[in-house]
Short mmCIF file of C-alpha atoms in Angstrom, two decimals:
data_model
loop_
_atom_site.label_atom_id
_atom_site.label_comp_id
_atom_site.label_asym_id
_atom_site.label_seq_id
_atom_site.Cartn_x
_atom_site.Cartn_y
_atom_site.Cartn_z
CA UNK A 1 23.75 2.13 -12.58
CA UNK A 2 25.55 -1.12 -11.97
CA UNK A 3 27.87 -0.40 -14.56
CA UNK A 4 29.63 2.55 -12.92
CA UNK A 5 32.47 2.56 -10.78
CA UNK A 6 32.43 2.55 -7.15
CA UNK A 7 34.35 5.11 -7.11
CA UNK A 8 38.06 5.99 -6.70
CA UNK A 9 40.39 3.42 -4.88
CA UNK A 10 41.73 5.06 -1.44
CA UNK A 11 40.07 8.78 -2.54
CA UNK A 12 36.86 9.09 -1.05
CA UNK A 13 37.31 13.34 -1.47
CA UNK A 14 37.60 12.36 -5.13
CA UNK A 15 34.43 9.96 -4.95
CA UNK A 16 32.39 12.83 -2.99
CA UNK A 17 32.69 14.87 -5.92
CA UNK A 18 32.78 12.95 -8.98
CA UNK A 19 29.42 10.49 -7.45
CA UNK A 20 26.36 12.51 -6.93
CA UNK A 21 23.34 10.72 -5.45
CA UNK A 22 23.97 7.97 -8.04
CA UNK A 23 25.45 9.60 -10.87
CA UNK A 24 28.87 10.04 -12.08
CA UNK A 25 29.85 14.27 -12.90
CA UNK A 26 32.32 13.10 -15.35
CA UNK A 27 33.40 16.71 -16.13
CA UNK A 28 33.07 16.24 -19.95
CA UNK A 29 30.86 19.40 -21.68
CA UNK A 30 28.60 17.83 -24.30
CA UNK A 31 25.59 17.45 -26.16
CA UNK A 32 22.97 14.80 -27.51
CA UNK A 33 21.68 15.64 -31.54
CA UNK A 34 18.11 15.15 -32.68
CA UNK A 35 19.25 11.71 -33.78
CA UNK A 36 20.30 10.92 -30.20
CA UNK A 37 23.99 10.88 -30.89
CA UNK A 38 26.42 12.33 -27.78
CA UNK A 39 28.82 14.93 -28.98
CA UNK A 40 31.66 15.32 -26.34
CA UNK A 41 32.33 19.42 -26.41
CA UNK A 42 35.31 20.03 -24.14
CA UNK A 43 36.12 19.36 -20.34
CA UNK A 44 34.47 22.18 -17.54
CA UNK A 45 37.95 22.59 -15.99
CA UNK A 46 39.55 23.50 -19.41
CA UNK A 47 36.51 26.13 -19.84
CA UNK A 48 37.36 29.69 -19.88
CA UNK A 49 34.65 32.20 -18.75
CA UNK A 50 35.60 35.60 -20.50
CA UNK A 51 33.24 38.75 -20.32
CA UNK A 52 30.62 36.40 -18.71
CA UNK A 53 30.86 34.08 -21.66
CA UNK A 54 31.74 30.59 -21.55
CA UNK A 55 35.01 30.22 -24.29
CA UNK A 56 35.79 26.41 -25.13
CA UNK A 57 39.28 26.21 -25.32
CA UNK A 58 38.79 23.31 -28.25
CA UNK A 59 36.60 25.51 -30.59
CA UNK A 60 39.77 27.82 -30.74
CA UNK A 61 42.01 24.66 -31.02
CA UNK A 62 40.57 23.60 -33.66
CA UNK A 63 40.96 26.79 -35.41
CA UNK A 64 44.73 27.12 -34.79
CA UNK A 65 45.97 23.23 -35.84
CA UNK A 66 44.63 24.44 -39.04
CA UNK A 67 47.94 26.88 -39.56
CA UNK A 68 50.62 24.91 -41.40
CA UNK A 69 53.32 26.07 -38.78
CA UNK A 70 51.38 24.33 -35.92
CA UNK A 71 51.88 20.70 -34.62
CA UNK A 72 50.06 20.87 -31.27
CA UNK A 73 47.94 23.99 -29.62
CA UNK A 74 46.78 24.49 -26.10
CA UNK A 75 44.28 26.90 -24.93
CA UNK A 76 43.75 27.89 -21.75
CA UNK A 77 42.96 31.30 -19.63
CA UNK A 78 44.57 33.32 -17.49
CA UNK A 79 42.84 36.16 -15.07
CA UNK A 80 42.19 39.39 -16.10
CA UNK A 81 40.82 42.34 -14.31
CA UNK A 82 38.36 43.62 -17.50
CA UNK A 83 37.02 39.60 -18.87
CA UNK A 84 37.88 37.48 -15.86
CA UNK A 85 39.57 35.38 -17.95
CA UNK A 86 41.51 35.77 -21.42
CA UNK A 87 42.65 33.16 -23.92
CA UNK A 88 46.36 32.20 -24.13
CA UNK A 89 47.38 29.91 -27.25
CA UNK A 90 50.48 27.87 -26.32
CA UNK A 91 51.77 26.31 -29.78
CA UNK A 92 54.17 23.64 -30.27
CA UNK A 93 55.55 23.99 -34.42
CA UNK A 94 56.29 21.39 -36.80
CA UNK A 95 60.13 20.62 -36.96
CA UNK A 96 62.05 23.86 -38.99
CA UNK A 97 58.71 25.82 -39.41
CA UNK A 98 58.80 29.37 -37.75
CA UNK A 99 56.58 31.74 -37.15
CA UNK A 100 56.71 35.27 -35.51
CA UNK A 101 53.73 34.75 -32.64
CA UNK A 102 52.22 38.56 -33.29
CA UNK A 103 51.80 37.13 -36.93
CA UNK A 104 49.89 33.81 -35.68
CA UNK A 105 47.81 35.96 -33.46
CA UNK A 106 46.78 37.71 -36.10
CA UNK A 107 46.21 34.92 -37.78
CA UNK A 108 44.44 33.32 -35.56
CA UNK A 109 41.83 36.49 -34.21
CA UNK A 110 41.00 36.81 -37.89
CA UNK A 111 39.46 32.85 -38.35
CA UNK A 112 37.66 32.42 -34.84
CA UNK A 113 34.19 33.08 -35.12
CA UNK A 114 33.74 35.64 -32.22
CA UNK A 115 35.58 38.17 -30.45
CA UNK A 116 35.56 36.61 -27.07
CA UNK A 117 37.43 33.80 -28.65
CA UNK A 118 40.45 36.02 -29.39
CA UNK A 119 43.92 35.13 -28.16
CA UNK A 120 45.54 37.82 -26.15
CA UNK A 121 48.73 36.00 -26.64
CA UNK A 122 51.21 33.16 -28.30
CA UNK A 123 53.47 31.28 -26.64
CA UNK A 124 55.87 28.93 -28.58
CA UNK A 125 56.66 25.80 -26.71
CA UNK A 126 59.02 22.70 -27.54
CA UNK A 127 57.16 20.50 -25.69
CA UNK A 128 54.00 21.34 -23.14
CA UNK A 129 53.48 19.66 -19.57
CA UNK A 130 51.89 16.44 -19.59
CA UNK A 131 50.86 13.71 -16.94
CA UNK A 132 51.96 10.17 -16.72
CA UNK A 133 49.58 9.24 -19.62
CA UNK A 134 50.66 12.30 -22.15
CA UNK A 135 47.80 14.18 -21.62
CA UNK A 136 48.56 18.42 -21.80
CA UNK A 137 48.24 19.76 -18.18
CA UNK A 138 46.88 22.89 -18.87
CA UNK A 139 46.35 24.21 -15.36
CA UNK A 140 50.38 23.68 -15.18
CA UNK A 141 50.66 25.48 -18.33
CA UNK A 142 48.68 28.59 -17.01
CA UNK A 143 50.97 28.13 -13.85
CA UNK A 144 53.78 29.14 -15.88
CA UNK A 145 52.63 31.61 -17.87
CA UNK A 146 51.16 33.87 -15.09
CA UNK A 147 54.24 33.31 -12.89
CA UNK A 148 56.60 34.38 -15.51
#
């Protein structure tokens, strides 16, 4: 509509795939209730597809700020041969809390609601990657993990 945005300033690549024949693939996952309100869900790139089955990194987010220990929590997946993809839980803790990580994995695989949301791992972080405006970078997160 007129409201949207040319597109991006000197990145026509980035244009080419964000503006579609008029409309703007945000890469936000959501949905619209009965009562016509928009629920934002998660973003497609964060999305981890796992035994054919899409996994929403926030739905297990949300699950794992709920543990005392935890100030921040990242999801994201890494490849495997069996799933495709696995969930990793990278967990930042509040100042002089402690926890062993096999203990808040099996924390965590006992609260989410299905199997395929299972954490095949913790990884205690002091701080995670973030861009310019302190947003997590995930994809630099998974980075590390598989390369070390």
């Amino acid at each position: 509509g007129p409201m949207m945005m040319p597109g991006y300033y000197k990145r026509p690549d980035l244009t080419k795939k964000t503006i579609v024949d008029g409309w703007l693939h945000s890469g936000d996952l959501g949905f619209i209730d009965e009562d016509g309100f928009l629920f934002l869900v998660d973003r497609v790139k964060d999305m981890i597809i796992s035994g054919g089955v899409n996994v929403y990194p926030k739905d297990i987010e949300e699950v794992i700020i709920q543990h005392p220990a935890v100030s921040e929590v990242a999801i994201f997946g890494i490849p495997d041969e069996k799933w495709g993809e696995i969930p990793i839980a990278a967990v930042i803790f509040h100042k002089e809390q402690n926890v062993v990580e096999e203990d808040l994995k099996t924390w965590i695989n006992q609260r989410v609601d299905a199997k395929f949301q299972r954490v095949a791992d913790v990884q205690v972080l002091e701080d995670f990657p973030r861009n310019i405006a302190g947003k997590t970078l995930k994809r630099e997160m998974r980075e590390i993990y598989v390369n070390n």
